[in-house]
Backbone as a ProteinNet text record, in pm:
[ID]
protein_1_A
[PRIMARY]
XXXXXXXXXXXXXXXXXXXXXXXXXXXXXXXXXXXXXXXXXXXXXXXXXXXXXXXXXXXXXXXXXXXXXXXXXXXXXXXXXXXXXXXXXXXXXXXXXXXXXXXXXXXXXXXXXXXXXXXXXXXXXXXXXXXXXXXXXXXXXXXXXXXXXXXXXXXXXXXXXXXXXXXXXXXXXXXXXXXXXXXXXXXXXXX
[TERTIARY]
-9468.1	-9455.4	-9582.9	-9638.2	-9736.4	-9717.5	-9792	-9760.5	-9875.1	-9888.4	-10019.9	-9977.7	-10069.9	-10078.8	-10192.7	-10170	-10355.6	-10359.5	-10473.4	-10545.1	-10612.7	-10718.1	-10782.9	-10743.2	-10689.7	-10665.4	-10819.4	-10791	-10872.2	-10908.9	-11035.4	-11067	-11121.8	-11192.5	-11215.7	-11136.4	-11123	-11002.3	-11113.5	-11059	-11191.3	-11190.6	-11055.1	-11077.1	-11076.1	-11207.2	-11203.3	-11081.4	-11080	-11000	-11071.7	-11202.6	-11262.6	-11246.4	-11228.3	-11214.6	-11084.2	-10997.5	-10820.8	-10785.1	-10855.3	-10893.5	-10879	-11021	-11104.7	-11018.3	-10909.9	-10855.4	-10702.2	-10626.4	-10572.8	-10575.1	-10699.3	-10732.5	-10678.5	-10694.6	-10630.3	-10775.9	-10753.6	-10904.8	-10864.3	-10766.7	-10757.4	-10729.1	-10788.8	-10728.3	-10603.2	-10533.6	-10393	-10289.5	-10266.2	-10229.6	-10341.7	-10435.7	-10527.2	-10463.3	-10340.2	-10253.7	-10161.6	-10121.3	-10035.4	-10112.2	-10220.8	-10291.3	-10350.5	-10394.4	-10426.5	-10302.2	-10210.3	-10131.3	-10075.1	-10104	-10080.8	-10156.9	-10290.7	-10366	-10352.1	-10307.3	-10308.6	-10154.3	-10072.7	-9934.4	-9989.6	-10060.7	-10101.6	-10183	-10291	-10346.1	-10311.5	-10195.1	-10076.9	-10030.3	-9944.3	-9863.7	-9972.7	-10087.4	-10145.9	-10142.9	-10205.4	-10246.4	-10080.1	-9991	-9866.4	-9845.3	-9897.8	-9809.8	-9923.6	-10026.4	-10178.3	-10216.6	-10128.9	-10236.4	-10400.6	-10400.7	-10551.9	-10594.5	-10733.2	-10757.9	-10835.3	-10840.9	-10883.4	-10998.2	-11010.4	-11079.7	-11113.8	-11188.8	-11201.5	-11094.9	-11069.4	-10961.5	-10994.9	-10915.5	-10924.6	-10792.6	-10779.6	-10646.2	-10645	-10502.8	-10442.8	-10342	-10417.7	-10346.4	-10272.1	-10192.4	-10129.8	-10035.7	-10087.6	-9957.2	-9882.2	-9818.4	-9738.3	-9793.1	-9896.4	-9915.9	-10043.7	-10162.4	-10228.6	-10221.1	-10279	-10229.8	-10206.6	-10100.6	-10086.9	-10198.1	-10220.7	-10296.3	-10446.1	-10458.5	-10610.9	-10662.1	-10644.5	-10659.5	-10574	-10592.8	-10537.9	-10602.1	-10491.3	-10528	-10538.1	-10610.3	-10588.7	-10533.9	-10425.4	-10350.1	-10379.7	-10510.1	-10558.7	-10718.3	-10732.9	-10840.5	-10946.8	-11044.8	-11108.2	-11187.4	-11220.6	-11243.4	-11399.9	-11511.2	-11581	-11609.6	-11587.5	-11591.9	-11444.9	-11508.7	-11404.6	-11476.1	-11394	-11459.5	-11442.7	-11316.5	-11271.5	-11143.2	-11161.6	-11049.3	-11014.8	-10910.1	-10848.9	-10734	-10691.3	-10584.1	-10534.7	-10428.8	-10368.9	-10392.5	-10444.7	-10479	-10375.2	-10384.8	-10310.4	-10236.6	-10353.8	-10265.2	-10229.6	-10202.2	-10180.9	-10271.2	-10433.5	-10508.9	-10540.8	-10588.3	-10632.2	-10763.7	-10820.9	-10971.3	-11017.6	-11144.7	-11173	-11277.9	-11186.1	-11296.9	-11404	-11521.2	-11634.1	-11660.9	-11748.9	-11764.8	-11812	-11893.3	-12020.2	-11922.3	-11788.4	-11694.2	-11552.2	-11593.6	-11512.5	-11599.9	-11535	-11608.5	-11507.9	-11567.1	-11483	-11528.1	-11432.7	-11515.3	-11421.7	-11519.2	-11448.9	-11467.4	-11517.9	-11471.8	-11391.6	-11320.2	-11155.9	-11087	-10971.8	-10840.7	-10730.1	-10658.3	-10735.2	-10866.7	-10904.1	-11009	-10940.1	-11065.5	-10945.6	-11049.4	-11023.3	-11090.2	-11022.4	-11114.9	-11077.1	-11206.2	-11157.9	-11229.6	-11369.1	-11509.3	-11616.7	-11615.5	-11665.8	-11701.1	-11723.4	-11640.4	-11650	-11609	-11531.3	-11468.3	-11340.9	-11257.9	-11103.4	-11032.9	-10931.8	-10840.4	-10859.9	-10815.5	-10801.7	-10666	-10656.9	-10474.3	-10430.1	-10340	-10270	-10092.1	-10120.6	-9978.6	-9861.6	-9772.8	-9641.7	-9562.6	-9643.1	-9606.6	-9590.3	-9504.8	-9550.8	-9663.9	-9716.9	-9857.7	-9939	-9976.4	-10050.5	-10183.4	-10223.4	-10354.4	-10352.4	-10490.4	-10506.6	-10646.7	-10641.6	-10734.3	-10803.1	-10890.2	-10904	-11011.7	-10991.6	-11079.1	-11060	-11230.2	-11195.8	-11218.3	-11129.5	-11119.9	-11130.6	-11159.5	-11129.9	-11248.6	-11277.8	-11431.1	-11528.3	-11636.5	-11727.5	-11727.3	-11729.5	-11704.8	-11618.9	-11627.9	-11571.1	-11651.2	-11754.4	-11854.6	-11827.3	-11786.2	-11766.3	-11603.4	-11534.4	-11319.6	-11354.6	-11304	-11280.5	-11275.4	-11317.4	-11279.5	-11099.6	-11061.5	-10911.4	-10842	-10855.1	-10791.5	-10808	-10912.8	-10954.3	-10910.6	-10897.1	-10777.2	-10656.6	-10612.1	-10426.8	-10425.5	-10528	-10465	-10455.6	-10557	-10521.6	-10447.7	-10392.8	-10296.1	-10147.7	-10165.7	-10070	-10058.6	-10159.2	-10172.2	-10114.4	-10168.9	-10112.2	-10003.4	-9919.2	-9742	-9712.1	-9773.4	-9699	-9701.4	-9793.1	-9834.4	-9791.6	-9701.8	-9647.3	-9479.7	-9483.1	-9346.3	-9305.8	-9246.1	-9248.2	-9136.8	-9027.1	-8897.5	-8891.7	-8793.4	-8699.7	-8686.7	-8586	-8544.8	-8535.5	-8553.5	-8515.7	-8428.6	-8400.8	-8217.4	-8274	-8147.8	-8194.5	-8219.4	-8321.3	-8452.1	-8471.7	-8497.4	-8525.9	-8701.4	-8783.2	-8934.7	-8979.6	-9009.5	-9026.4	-9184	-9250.4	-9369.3	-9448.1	-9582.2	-9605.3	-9666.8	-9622.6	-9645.9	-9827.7	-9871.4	-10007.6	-10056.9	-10016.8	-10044.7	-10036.6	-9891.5	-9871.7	-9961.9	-9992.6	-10103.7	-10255	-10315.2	-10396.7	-10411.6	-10328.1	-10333.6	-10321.3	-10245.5	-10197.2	-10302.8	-10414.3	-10504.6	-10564.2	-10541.6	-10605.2	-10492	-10372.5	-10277.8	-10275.3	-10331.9	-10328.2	-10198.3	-10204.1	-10094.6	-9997.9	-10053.2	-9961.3	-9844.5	-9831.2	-9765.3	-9684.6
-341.3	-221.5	-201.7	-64.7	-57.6	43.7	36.3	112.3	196.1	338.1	376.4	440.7	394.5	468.7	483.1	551.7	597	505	447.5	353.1	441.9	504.9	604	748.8	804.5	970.1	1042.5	1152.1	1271.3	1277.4	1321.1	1356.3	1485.4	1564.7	1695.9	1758.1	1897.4	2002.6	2052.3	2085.9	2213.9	2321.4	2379.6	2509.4	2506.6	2535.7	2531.7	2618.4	2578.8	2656.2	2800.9	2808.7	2929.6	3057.5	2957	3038	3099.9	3002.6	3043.1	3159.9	3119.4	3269.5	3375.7	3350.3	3464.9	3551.2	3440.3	3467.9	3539.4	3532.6	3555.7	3644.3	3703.2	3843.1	3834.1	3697.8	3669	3621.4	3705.5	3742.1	3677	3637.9	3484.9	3367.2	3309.8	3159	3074.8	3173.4	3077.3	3062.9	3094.4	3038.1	2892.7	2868.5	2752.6	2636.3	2595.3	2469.8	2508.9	2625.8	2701.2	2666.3	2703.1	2742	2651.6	2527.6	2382.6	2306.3	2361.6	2290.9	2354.2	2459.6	2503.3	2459.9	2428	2388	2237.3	2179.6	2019.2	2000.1	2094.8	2134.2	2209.1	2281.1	2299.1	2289.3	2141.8	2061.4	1974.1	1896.6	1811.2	1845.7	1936.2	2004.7	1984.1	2089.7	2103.7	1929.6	1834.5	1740.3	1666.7	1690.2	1619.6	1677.3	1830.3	1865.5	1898.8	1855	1779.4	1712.9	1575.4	1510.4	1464.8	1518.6	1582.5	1486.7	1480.4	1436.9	1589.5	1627.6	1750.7	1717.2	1618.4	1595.7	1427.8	1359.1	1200.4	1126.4	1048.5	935.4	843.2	693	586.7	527.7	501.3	444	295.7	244.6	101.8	135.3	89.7	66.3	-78.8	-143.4	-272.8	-242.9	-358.2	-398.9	-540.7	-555.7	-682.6	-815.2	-724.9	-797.9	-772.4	-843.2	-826.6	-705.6	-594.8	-484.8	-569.7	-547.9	-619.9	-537.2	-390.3	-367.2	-387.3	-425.7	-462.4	-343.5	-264.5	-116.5	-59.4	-17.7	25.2	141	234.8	373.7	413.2	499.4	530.2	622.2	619.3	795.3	877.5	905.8	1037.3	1052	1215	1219.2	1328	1377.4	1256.1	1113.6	1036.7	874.1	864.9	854.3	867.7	693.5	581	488.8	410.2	267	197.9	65.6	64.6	-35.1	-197.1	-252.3	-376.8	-362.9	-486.2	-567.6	-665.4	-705.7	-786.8	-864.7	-1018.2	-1050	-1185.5	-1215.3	-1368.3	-1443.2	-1538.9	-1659.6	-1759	-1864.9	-1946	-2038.4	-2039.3	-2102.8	-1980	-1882.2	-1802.6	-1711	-1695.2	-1711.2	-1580.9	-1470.3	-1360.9	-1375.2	-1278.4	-1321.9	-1194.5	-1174.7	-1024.9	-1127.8	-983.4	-996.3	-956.3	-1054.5	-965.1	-856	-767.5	-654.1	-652.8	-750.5	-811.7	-812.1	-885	-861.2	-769	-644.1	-541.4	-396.5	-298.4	-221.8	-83.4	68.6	197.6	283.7	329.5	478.6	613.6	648.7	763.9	906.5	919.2	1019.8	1078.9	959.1	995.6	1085.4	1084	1127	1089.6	1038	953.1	873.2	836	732.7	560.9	538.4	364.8	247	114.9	-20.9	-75.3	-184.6	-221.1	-429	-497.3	-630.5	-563.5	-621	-632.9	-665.4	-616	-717.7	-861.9	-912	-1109.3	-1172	-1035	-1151.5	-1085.4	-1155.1	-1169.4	-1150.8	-1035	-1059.2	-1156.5	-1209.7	-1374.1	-1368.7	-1505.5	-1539.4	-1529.2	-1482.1	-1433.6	-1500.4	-1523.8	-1569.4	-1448.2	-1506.1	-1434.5	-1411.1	-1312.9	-1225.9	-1065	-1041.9	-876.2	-837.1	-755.4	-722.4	-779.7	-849.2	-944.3	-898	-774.2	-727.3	-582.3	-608.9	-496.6	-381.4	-234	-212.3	-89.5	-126.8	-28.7	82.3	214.9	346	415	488.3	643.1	782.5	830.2	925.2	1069.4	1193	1320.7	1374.7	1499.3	1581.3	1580.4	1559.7	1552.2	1628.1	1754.2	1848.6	1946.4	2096.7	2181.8	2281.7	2227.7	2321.8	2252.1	2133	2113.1	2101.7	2134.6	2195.3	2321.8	2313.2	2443.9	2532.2	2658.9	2786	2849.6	2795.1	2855.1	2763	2638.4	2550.6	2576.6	2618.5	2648.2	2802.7	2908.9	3058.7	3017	2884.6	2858.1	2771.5	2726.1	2706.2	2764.4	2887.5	3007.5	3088.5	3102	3181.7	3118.6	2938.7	2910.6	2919.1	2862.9	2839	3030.7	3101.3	3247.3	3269.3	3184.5	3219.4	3076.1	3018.6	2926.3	2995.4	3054.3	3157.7	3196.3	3297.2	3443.2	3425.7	3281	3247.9	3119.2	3107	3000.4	2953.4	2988	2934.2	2937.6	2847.9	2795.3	2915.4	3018.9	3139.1	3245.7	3390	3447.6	3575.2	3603.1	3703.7	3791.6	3791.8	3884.4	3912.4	3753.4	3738.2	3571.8	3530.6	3445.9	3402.7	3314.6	3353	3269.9	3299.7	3194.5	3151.3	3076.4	3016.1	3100	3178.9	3250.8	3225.9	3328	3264.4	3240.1	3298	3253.7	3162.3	3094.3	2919.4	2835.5	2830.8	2790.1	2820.4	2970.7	2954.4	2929.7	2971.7	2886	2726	2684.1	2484	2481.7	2524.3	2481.1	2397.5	2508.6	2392.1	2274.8	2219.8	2125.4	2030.6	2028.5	1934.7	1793.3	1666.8	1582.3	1489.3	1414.1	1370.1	1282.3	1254.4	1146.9	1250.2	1367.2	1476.6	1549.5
12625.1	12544.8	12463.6	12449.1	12362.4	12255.1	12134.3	11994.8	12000.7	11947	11834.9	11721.2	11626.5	11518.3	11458.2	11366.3	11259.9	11164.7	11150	11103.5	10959.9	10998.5	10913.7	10953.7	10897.8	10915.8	10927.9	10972.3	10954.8	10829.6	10774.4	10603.6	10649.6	10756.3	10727.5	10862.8	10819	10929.1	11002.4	11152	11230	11216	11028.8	11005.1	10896.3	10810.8	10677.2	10602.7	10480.5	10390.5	10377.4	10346.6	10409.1	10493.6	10573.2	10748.6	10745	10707.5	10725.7	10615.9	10521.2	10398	10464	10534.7	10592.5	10730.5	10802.4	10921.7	10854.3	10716.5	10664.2	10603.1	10569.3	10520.9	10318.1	10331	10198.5	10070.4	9993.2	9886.3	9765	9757.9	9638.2	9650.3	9549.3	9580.2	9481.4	9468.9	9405.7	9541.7	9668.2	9782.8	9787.5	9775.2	9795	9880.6	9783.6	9844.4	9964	9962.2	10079.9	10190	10145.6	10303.7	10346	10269.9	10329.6	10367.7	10308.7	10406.3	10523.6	10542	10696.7	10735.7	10735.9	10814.5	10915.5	10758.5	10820.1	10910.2	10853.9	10973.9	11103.5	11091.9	11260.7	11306.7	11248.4	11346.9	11400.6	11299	11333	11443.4	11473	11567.8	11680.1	11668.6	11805.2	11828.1	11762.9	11825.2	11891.1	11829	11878.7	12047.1	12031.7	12142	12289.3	12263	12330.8	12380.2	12264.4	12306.5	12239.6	12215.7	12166.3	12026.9	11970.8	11762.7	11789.6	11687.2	11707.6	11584.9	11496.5	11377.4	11406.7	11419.3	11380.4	11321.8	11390.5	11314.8	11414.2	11361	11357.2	11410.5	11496.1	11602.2	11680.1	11667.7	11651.1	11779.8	11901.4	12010.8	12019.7	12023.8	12025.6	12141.9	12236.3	12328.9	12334.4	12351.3	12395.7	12507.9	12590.1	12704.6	12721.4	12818.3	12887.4	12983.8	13030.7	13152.7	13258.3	13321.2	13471.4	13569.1	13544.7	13678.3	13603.2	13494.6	13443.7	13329	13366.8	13287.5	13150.2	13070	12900.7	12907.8	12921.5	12884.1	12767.3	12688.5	12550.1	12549.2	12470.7	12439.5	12333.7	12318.1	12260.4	12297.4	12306.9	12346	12255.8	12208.6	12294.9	12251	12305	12236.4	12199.3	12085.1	12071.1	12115	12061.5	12106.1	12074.4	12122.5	12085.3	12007.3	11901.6	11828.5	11780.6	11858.6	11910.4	11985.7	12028.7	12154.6	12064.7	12000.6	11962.9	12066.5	12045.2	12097.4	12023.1	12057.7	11940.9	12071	12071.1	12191	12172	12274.5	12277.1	12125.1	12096.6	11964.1	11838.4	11852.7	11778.1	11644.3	11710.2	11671.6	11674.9	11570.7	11607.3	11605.6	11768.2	11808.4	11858.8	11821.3	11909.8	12011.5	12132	12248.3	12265.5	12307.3	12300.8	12423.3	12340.7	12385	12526.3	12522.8	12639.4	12767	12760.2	12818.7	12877.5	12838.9	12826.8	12873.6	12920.9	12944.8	12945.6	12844.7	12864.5	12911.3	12989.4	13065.9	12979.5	12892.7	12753	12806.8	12933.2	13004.3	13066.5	13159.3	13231.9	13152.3	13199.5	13116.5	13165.6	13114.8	12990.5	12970.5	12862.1	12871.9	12895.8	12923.6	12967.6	12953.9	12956.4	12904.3	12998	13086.3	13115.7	13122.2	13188.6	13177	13260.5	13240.4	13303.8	13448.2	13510.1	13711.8	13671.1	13697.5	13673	13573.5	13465.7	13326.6	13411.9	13323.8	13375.4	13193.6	13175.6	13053.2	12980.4	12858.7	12812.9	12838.9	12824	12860.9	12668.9	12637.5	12519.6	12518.1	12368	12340.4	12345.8	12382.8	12402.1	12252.1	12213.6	12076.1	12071.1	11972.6	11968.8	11941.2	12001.7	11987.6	11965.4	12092	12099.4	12146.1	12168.2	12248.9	12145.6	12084.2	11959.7	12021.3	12030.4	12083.8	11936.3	11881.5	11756.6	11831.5	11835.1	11876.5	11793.6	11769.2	11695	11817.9	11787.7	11896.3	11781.7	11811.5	11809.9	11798.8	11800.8	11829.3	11719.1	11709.9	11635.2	11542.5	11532.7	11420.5	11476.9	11375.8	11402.3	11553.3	11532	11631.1	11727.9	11773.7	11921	12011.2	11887.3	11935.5	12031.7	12112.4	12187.1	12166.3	12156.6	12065.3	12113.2	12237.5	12254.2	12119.1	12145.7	12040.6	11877.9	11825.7	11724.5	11724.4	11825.2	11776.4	11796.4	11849.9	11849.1	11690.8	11674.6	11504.9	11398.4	11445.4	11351.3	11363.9	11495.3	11490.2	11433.5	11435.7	11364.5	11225.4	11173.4	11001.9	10969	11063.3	10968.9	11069.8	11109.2	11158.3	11049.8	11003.6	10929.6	10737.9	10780.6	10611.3	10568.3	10691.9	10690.5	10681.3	10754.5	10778.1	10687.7	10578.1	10540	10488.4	10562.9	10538.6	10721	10712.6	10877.4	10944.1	10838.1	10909.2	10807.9	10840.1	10746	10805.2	10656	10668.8	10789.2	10844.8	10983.6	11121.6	11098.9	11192.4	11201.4	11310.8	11336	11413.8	11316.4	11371	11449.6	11563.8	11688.9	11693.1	11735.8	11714.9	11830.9	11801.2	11857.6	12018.9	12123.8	12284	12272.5	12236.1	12247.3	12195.2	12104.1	12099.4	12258.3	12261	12385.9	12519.4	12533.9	12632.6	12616.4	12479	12495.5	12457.8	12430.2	12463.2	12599.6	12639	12777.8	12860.5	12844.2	12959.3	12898.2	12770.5	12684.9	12651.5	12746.3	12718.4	12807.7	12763.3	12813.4	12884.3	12971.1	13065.8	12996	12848.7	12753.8	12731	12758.5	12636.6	12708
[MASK]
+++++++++++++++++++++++++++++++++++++++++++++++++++++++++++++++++++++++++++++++++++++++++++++++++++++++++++++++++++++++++++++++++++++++++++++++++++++++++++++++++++++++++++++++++++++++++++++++

């Protein structure tokens, strides 16, 4: 079985508070907190329903085992590097693997790690999470997100703006179809 989670979060969005202002048509700033938090709700979202870091972070792959077919896919993309191989060895020892011995191809898709031509896995104790893989994955800045991905988060942050209760009297507000088509082609095979 394998886990991920965030290690280091995101610290900057690929849509400023600025921009979402500006995409909002909204000329003050006492919404300020409203509207950062739509933001960080529908980059969240996009990235849940993706696949995708859409901002830098810092991710804690842990499995249980060695890969039987040799290969560790990473589930998010995309992977700028990877920055250790950890594993608990025989005597229960946490050890990173060296690098010298490991090798990622951060292009696939997924991206994946796997042992060097002529090293072999280490043999690992039979623990939970016993094989630690630490990567920072998501796009360099705002200038290099996709521009479909970067108009599906604006079109969310202002359906999340506009809409900010569950439901209202009447009406029920459905999440708009054009999110959905433009992710579509940016949805990875984890998702």
């Amino acid at each position: 079985m394998s886990t991920l989670r965030v290690i280091t979060a995101a610290t900057t969005e690929p849509l400023s508070l600025a921009e979402a202002r500006d995409h909002l048509r909204v000329d003050h700033f006492e919404d300020d907190g409203v509207i950062s938090g739509c933001i960080l709700a529908a980059r969240q979202h996009i990235e849940n329903i993706t696949g995708l870091a859409l901002a830098a972070s810092t991710w804690l792959l842990t499995m249980d085992a060695t890969p039987e077919d040799g290969w560790v896919l990473l589930p998010r993309e995309p992977v700028q590097s990877v920055t250790s191989v950890q594993y608990y060895n025989t005597a229960g020892t946490l050890t990173t693997w060296a690098s010298t011995e490991w090798e990622v191809d951060l292009y696939s898709s997924p991206p994946r790690l796997r042992a060097k031509y002529g090293s072999t896995w280490p043999t690992v104790k039979d623990v939970l999470a016993a094989v630690q893989v630490t990567f920072v994955c998501g796009y360099s800045g705002p200038q290099t997100v996709p521009q479909p991905i970067l108009q599906a988060l604006r079109l969310l942050v202002g359906h999340y703006y506009e809409n900010r209760e569950a439901a209202t009297a009447g009406s029920i507000s459905a999440m708009p179809f054009a999110v959905d088509a433009l992710l579509a082609p940016y949805k990875t095979a984890w998702v």
